[in-house]
mmCIF file of C-alpha atoms (C1' of nucleotides) in Angstrom:
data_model
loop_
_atom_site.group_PDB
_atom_site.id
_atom_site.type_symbol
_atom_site.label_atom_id
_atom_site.label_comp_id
_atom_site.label_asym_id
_atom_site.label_seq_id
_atom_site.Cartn_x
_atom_site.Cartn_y
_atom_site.Cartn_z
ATOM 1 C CA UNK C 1 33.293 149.022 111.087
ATOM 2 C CA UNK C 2 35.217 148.008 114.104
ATOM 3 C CA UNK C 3 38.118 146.550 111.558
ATOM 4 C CA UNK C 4 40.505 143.570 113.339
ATOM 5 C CA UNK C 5 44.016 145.005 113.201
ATOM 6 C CA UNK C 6 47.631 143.845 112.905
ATOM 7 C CA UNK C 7 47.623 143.281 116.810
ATOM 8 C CA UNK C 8 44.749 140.998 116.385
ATOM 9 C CA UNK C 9 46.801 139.236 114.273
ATOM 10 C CA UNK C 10 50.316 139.168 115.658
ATOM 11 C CA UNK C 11 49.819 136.995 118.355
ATOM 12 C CA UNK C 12 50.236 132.841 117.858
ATOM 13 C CA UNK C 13 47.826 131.483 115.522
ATOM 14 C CA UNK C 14 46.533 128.918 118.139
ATOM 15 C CA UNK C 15 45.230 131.729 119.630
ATOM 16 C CA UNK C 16 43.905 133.853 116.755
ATOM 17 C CA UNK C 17 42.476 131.055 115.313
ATOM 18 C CA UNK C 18 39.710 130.326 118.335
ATOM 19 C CA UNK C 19 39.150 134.155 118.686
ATOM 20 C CA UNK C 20 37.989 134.917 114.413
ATOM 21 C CA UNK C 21 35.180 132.120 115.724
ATOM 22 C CA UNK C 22 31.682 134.652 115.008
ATOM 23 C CA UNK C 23 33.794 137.148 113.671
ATOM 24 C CA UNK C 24 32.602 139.300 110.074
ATOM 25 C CA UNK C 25 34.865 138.269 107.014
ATOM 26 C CA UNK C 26 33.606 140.825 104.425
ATOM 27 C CA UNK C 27 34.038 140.256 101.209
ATOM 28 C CA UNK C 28 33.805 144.130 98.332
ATOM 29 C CA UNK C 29 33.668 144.509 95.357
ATOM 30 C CA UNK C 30 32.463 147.276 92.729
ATOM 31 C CA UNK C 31 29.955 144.579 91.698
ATOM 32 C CA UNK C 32 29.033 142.893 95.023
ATOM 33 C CA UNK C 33 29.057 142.805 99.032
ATOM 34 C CA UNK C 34 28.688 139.656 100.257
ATOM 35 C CA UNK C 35 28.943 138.582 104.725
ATOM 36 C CA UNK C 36 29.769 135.540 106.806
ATOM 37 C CA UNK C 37 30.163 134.658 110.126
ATOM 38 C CA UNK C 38 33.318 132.717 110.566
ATOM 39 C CA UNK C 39 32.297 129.403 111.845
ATOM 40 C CA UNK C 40 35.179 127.277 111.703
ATOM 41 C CA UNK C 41 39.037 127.502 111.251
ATOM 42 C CA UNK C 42 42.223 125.789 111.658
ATOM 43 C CA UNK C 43 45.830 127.135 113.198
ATOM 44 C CA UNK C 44 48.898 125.814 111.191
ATOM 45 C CA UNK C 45 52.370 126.642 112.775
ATOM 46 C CA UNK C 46 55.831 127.364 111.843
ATOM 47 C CA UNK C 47 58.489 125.354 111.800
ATOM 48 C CA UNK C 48 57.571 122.786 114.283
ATOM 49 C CA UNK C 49 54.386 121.653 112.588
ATOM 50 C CA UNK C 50 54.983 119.095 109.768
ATOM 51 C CA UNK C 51 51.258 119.881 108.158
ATOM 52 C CA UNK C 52 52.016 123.796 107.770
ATOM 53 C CA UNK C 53 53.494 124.924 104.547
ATOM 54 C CA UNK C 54 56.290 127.066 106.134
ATOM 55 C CA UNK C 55 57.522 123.795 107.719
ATOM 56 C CA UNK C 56 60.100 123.046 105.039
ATOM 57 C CA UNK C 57 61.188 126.628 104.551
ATOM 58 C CA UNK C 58 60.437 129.435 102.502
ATOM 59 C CA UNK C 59 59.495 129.446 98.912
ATOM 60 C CA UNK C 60 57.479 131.743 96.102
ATOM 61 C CA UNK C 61 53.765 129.676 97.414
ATOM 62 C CA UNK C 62 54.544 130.670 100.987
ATOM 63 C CA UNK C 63 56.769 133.512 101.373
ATOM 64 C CA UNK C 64 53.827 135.416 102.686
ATOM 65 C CA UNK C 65 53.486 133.562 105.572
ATOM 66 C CA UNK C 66 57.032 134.399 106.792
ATOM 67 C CA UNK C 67 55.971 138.648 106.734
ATOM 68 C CA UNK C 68 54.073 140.456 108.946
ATOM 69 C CA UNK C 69 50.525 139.317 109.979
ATOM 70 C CA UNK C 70 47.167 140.418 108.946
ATOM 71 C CA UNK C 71 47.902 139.483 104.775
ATOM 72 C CA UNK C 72 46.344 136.890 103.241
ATOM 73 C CA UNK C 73 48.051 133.408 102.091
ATOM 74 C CA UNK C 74 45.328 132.277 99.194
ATOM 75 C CA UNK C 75 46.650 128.964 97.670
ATOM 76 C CA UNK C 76 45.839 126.829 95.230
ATOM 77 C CA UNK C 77 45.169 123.101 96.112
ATOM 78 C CA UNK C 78 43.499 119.592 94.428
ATOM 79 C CA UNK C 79 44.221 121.092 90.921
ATOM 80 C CA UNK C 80 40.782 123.159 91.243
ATOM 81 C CA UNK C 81 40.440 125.038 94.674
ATOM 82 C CA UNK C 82 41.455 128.038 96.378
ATOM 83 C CA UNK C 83 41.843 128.100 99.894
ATOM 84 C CA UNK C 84 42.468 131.273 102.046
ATOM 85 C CA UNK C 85 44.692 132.149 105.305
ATOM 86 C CA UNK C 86 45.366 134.667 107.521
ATOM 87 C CA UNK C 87 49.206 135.180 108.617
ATOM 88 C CA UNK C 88 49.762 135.212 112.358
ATOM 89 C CA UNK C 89 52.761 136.335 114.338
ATOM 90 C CA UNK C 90 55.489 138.106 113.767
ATOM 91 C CA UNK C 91 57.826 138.794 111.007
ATOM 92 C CA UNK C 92 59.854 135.531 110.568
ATOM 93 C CA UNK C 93 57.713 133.462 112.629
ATOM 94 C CA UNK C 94 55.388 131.663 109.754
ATOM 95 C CA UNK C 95 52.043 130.675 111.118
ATOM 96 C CA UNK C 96 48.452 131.539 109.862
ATOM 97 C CA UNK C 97 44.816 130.528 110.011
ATOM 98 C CA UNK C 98 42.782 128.745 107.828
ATOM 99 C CA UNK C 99 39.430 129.905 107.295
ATOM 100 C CA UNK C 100 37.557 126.315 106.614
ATOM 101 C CA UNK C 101 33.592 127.711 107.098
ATOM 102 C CA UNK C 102 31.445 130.476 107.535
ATOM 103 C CA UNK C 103 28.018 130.766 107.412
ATOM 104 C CA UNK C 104 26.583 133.271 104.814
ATOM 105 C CA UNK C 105 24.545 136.261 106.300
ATOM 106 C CA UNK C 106 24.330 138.297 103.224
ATOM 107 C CA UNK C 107 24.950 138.790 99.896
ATOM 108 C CA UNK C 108 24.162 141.578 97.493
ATOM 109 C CA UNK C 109 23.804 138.820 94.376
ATOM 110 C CA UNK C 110 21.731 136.539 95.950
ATOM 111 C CA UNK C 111 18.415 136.669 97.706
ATOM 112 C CA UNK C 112 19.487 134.396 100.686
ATOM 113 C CA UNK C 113 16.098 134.730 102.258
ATOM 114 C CA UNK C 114 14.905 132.710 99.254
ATOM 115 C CA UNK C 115 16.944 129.891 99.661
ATOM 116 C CA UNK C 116 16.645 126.552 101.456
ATOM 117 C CA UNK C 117 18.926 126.637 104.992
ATOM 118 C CA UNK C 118 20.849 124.031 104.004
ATOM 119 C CA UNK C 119 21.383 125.542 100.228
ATOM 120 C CA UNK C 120 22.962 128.620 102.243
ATOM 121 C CA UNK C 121 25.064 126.462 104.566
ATOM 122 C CA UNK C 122 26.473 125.116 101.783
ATOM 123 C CA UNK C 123 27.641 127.923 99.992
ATOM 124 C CA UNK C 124 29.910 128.568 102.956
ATOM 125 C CA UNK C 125 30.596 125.039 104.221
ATOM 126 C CA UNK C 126 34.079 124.024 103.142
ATOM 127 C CA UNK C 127 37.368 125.832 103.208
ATOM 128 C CA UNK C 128 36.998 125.825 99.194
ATOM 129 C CA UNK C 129 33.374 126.378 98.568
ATOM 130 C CA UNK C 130 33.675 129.759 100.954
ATOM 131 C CA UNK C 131 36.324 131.147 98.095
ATOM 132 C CA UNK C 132 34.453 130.089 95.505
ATOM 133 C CA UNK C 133 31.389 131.872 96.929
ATOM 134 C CA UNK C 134 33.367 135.501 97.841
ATOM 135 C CA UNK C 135 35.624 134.670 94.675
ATOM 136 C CA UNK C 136 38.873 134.844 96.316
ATOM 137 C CA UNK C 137 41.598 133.642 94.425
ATOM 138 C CA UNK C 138 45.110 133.763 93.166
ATOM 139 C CA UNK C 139 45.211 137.381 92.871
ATOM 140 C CA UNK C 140 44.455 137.925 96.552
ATOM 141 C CA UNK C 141 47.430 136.454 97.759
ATOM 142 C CA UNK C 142 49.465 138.774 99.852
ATOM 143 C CA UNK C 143 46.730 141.271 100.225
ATOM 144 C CA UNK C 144 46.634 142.789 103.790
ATOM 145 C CA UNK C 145 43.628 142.335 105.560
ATOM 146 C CA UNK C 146 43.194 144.853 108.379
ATOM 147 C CA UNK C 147 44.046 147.864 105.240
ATOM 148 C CA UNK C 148 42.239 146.184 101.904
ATOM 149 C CA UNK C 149 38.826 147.813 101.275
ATOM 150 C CA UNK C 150 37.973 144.385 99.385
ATOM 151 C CA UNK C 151 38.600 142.068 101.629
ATOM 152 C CA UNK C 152 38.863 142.074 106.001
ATOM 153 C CA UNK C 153 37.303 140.402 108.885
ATOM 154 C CA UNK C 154 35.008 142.908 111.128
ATOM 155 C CA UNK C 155 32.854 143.106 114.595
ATOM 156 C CA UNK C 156 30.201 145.316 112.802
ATOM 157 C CA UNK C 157 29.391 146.129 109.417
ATOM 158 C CA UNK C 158 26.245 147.302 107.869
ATOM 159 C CA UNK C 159 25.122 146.811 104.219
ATOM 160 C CA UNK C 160 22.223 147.044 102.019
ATOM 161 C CA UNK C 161 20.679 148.752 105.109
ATOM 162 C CA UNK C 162 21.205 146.219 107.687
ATOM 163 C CA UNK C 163 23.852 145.931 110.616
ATOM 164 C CA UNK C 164 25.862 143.223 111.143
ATOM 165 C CA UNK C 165 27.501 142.092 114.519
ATOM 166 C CA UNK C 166 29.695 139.451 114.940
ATOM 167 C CA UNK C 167 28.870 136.615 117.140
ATOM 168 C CA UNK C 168 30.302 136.531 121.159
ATOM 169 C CA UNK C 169 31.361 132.548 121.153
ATOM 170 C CA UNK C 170 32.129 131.024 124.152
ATOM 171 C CA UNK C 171 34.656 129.183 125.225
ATOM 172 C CA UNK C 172 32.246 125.886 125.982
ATOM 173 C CA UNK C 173 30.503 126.635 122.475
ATOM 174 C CA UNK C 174 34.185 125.684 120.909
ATOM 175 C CA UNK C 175 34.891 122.600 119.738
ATOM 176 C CA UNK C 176 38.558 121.293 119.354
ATOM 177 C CA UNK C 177 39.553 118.505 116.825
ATOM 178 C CA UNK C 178 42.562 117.670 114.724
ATOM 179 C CA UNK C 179 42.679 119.296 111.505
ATOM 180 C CA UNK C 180 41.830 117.783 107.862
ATOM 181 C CA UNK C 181 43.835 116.231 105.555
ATOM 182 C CA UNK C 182 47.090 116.332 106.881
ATOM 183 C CA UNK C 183 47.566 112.852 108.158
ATOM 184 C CA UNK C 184 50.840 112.993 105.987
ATOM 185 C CA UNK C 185 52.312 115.305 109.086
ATOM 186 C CA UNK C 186 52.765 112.206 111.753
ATOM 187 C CA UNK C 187 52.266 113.107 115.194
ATOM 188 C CA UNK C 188 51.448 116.780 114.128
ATOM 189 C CA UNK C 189 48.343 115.792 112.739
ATOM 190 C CA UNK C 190 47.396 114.438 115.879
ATOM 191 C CA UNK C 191 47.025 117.855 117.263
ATOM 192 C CA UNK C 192 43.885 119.671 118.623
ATOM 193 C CA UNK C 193 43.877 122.458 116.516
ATOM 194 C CA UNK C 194 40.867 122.742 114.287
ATOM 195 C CA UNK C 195 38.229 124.996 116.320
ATOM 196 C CA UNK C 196 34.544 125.358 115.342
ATOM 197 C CA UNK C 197 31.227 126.506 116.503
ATOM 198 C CA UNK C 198 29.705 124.083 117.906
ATOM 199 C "C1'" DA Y 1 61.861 118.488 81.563
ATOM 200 C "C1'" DC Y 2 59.431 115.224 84.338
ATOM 201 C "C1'" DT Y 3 57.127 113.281 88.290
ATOM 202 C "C1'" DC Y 4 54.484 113.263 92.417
ATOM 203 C "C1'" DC Y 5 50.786 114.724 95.084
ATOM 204 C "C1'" DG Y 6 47.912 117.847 97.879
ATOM 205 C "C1'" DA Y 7 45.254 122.317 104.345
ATOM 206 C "C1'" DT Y 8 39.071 119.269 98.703
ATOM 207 C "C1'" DT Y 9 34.769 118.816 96.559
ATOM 208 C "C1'" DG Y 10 30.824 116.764 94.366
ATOM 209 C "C1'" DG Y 11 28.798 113.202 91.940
ATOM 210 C "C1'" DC Y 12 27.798 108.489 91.856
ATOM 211 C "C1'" DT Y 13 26.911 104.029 94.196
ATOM 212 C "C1'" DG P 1 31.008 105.817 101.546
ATOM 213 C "C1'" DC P 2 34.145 105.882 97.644
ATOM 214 C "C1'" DC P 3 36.707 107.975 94.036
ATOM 215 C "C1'" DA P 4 37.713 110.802 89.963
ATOM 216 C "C1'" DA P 5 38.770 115.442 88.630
ATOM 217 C "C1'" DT P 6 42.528 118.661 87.703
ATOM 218 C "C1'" DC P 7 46.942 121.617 87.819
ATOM 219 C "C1'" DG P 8 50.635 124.251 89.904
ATOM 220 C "C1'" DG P 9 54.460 123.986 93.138
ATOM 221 C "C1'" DA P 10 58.481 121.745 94.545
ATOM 222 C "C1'" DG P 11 61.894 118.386 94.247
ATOM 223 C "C1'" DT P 12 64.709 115.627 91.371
ATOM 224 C "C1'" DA P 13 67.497 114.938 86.693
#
DNA sequence: ACTCCGATTGGCT
DNA sequence: GCCAATCGGAGTA
Protein backbone atom coordinates (compact mmCIF):
# COMPACT_ATOMS: atom_id res chain seq x y z
CA UNK A 1 0.00 0.00 0.00
CA UNK A 2 3.07 2.08 0.27
CA UNK A 3 0.86 4.77 2.47
CA UNK A 4 2.46 8.67 2.37
CA UNK A 5 3.21 9.45 6.00
CA UNK A 6 3.35 12.42 8.38
CA UNK A 7 7.02 13.08 7.11
CA UNK A 8 5.69 13.33 3.67
CA UNK A 9 3.69 15.83 4.91
CA UNK A 10 5.64 17.93 7.38
CA UNK A 11 7.77 19.59 5.15
CA UNK A 12 6.61 23.23 3.39
CA UNK A 13 3.68 22.88 1.29
CA UNK A 14 5.52 24.41 -1.77
CA UNK A 15 7.24 21.43 -1.69
CA UNK A 16 4.61 18.78 -0.92
CA UNK A 17 2.45 20.22 -3.21
CA UNK A 18 4.76 19.42 -6.58
CA UNK A 19 5.69 15.97 -5.08
CA UNK A 20 1.49 14.46 -4.55
CA UNK A 21 1.76 15.26 -8.64
CA UNK A 22 0.91 11.17 -9.94
CA UNK A 23 0.44 10.22 -6.57
CA UNK A 24 -2.86 7.59 -5.50
CA UNK A 25 -5.61 9.55 -3.46
CA UNK A 26 -7.87 6.60 -2.47
CA UNK A 27 -11.01 7.14 -1.63
CA UNK A 28 -13.14 3.66 0.96
CA UNK A 29 -15.97 3.11 1.78
CA UNK A 30 -18.22 0.02 2.94
CA UNK A 31 -20.15 0.78 -0.28
CA UNK A 32 -17.40 1.83 -2.74
CA UNK A 33 -13.54 2.13 -3.76
CA UNK A 34 -12.99 4.59 -6.04
CA UNK A 35 -8.81 5.85 -7.52
CA UNK A 36 -7.21 8.93 -8.99
CA UNK A 37 -4.08 10.06 -9.96
CA UNK A 38 -3.45 13.45 -8.55
CA UNK A 39 -3.00 15.69 -11.46
CA UNK A 40 -3.01 19.05 -10.23
CA UNK A 41 -2.73 21.01 -6.88
CA UNK A 42 -2.08 24.23 -5.32
CA UNK A 43 0.29 25.23 -2.07
CA UNK A 44 -1.35 27.93 0.21
CA UNK A 45 0.94 29.28 3.06
CA UNK A 46 0.78 30.58 6.48
CA UNK A 47 0.85 33.73 7.57
CA UNK A 48 2.62 35.46 4.84
CA UNK A 49 0.22 34.52 2.08
CA UNK A 50 -2.87 36.82 1.89
CA UNK A 51 -4.94 34.00 -0.30
CA UNK A 52 -4.48 31.17 2.50
CA UNK A 53 -7.13 30.90 5.09
CA UNK A 54 -4.71 30.78 8.10
CA UNK A 55 -3.56 34.26 6.96
CA UNK A 56 -5.83 36.18 9.31
CA UNK A 57 -5.46 33.81 12.22
CA UNK A 58 -7.07 30.96 13.62
CA UNK A 59 -10.70 30.24 13.75
CA UNK A 60 -13.36 27.06 14.04
CA UNK A 61 -13.12 26.75 9.61
CA UNK A 62 -9.35 26.56 9.89
CA UNK A 63 -8.07 25.48 13.11
CA UNK A 64 -6.97 22.32 11.42
CA UNK A 65 -4.57 23.81 9.44
CA UNK A 66 -2.62 25.18 12.45
CA UNK A 67 -2.09 21.07 13.88
CA UNK A 68 0.04 18.63 12.76
CA UNK A 69 0.21 17.63 9.03
CA UNK A 70 -1.18 14.78 7.16
CA UNK A 71 -5.26 15.75 8.28
CA UNK A 72 -7.49 16.93 6.02
CA UNK A 73 -8.93 20.71 5.83
CA UNK A 74 -12.42 19.96 3.74
CA UNK A 75 -14.26 23.36 3.41
CA UNK A 76 -17.15 24.54 2.22
CA UNK A 77 -17.09 27.29 -0.53
CA UNK A 78 -19.65 29.17 -3.33
CA UNK A 79 -22.64 28.15 -1.08
CA UNK A 80 -22.56 24.53 -2.84
CA UNK A 81 -18.96 22.96 -2.96
CA UNK A 82 -16.59 21.14 -0.96
CA UNK A 83 -13.11 21.49 -1.48
CA UNK A 84 -10.34 19.34 0.18
CA UNK A 85 -6.64 20.03 1.64
CA UNK A 86 -3.92 18.45 2.98
CA UNK A 87 -2.09 20.23 6.09
CA UNK A 88 1.63 20.72 5.63
CA UNK A 89 4.28 21.58 8.17
CA UNK A 90 4.53 21.61 11.46
CA UNK A 91 2.40 22.21 14.40
CA UNK A 92 1.74 26.02 14.41
CA UNK A 93 2.98 26.64 11.06
CA UNK A 94 -0.54 26.67 8.93
CA UNK A 95 0.01 25.68 5.36
CA UNK A 96 -1.68 22.88 3.23
CA UNK A 97 -2.36 21.69 -0.29
CA UNK A 98 -5.15 21.90 -2.34
CA UNK A 99 -6.05 19.04 -4.30
CA UNK A 100 -7.69 20.92 -7.56
CA UNK A 101 -7.67 17.56 -10.15
CA UNK A 102 -7.12 14.10 -10.52
CA UNK A 103 -7.79 11.93 -13.10
CA UNK A 104 -10.10 8.92 -12.28
CA UNK A 105 -8.49 5.38 -12.70
CA UNK A 106 -11.13 3.42 -11.03
CA UNK A 107 -14.15 3.18 -9.44
CA UNK A 108 -16.11 0.31 -8.00
CA UNK A 109 -19.69 2.23 -8.99
CA UNK A 110 -18.95 3.03 -12.27
CA UNK A 111 -17.81 1.15 -15.32
CA UNK A 112 -15.15 3.79 -16.40
CA UNK A 113 -14.16 1.69 -19.35
CA UNK A 114 -17.65 2.53 -20.65
CA UNK A 115 -17.40 6.03 -20.61
CA UNK A 116 -16.32 8.71 -23.07
CA UNK A 117 -12.48 10.11 -22.06
CA UNK A 118 -13.57 13.29 -21.65
CA UNK A 119 -16.86 12.14 -19.48
CA UNK A 120 -14.07 10.59 -17.06
CA UNK A 121 -11.85 13.68 -17.08
CA UNK A 122 -14.53 15.43 -15.97
CA UNK A 123 -15.55 13.67 -13.09
CA UNK A 124 -12.17 14.57 -11.64
CA UNK A 125 -11.46 17.94 -13.28
CA UNK A 126 -12.08 20.67 -10.74
CA UNK A 127 -11.10 21.03 -7.13
CA UNK A 128 -15.05 20.62 -6.44
CA UNK A 129 -16.20 18.09 -8.92
CA UNK A 130 -13.23 15.60 -7.47
CA UNK A 131 -15.27 15.79 -3.88
CA UNK A 132 -18.30 15.47 -5.31
CA UNK A 133 -17.14 12.36 -7.19
CA UNK A 134 -15.25 10.52 -3.88
CA UNK A 135 -18.07 12.30 -1.72
CA UNK A 136 -15.88 14.07 0.60
CA UNK A 137 -17.44 16.49 2.63
CA UNK A 138 -18.02 18.30 5.84
CA UNK A 139 -17.63 15.35 7.93
CA UNK A 140 -14.10 14.67 6.70
CA UNK A 141 -12.68 17.62 8.02
CA UNK A 142 -9.87 16.95 10.39
CA UNK A 143 -9.54 13.37 9.42
CA UNK A 144 -5.84 12.25 9.27
CA UNK A 145 -4.74 11.03 6.16
CA UNK A 146 -1.63 8.86 6.45
CA UNK A 147 -3.97 6.69 9.52
CA UNK A 148 -7.82 6.88 7.99
CA UNK A 149 -8.74 3.59 6.26
CA UNK A 150 -11.34 5.84 4.20
CA UNK A 151 -9.47 8.23 2.92
CA UNK A 152 -5.20 8.60 2.05
CA UNK A 153 -2.98 9.26 -0.81
CA UNK A 154 -0.76 6.01 -1.89
CA UNK A 155 2.24 4.82 -4.38
CA UNK A 156 0.44 1.42 -4.90
CA UNK A 157 -2.83 0.11 -4.29
CA UNK A 158 -4.67 -2.70 -5.82
CA UNK A 159 -8.49 -3.12 -6.09
CA UNK A 160 -11.08 -5.05 -7.76
CA UNK A 161 -8.06 -7.17 -8.87
CA UNK A 162 -5.93 -4.65 -10.43
CA UNK A 163 -2.68 -2.77 -9.17
CA UNK A 164 -2.31 0.62 -9.12
CA UNK A 165 1.04 2.65 -9.23
CA UNK A 166 1.36 6.09 -8.97
CA UNK A 167 2.83 8.08 -11.70
CA UNK A 168 6.96 9.17 -11.58
CA UNK A 169 6.42 13.05 -12.85
CA UNK A 170 9.18 14.90 -13.78
CA UNK A 171 10.33 17.89 -12.98
CA UNK A 172 10.04 19.30 -16.88
CA UNK A 173 6.47 17.52 -17.02
CA UNK A 174 5.43 20.29 -14.16
CA UNK A 175 3.87 23.17 -14.95
CA UNK A 176 3.91 26.29 -12.59
CA UNK A 177 1.13 29.02 -12.65
CA UNK A 178 -0.53 31.29 -10.14
CA UNK A 179 -3.32 29.84 -8.38
CA UNK A 180 -7.27 30.43 -8.97
CA UNK A 181 -9.43 32.71 -7.61
CA UNK A 182 -7.56 34.53 -5.25
CA UNK A 183 -6.87 37.73 -7.04
CA UNK A 184 -8.37 39.34 -3.78
CA UNK A 185 -4.69 38.42 -2.12
CA UNK A 186 -2.59 41.37 -4.07
CA UNK A 187 0.81 40.53 -4.84
CA UNK A 188 0.30 36.98 -3.28
CA UNK A 189 -1.77 35.98 -5.97
CA UNK A 190 0.86 36.73 -8.24
CA UNK A 191 2.75 33.77 -7.06
CA UNK A 192 3.84 30.58 -8.96
CA UNK A 193 2.31 28.17 -6.96
CA UNK A 194 -0.33 26.13 -8.69
CA UNK A 195 1.58 22.89 -10.13
CA UNK A 196 0.05 20.47 -12.67
CA UNK A 197 0.80 17.72 -15.03
CA UNK A 198 1.45 18.94 -17.90
C1' DA B 1 -29.06 39.71 14.11
C1' DC B 2 -27.39 41.19 9.71
C1' DT B 3 -24.33 41.70 5.83
C1' DC B 4 -20.80 40.45 2.67
C1' DC B 5 -18.61 37.31 -0.20
C1' DG B 6 -15.85 33.26 -1.55
C1' DA B 7 -9.25 28.42 -2.91
C1' DT B 8 -16.35 27.17 -8.15
C1' DT B 9 -19.27 25.02 -11.34
C1' DG B 10 -22.46 24.38 -15.08
C1' DG B 11 -25.81 26.06 -18.02
C1' DC B 12 -26.92 29.39 -21.32
C1' DT B 13 -25.62 32.70 -25.00
C1' DG C 1 -17.46 33.91 -22.55
C1' DC C 2 -20.67 35.41 -19.01
C1' DC C 3 -23.33 34.93 -14.93
C1' DA C 4 -26.58 32.95 -11.60
C1' DA C 5 -26.84 29.64 -7.94
C1' DT C 6 -26.50 29.04 -2.95
C1' DC C 7 -25.07 29.08 2.16
C1' DG C 8 -21.92 29.08 6.04
C1' DG C 9 -18.17 31.62 8.19
C1' DA C 10 -16.50 35.80 9.90
C1' DG C 11 -16.80 40.48 10.94
C1' DT C 12 -19.58 44.18 12.46
C1' DA C 13 -23.74 46.07 15.50
Amino acid sequence: MNRLDRDFFSREAQIVAPQLLGKLLVRKSTKSIKVGMIKETEAYLGSDDRASHSYAGKTKRNEVMFGEAGFAHVYFTYGMHWLLNIVTEKAGSPSGVLIRAVEPLYDSEMALKEMKPSDIKRLGDGPARLTRWMKIGGDYNKLDVTTSNNLFIVDAVEVGGISFTSYKIRKSQIGLAPRIGVSYAQEDAERPLRFFVK
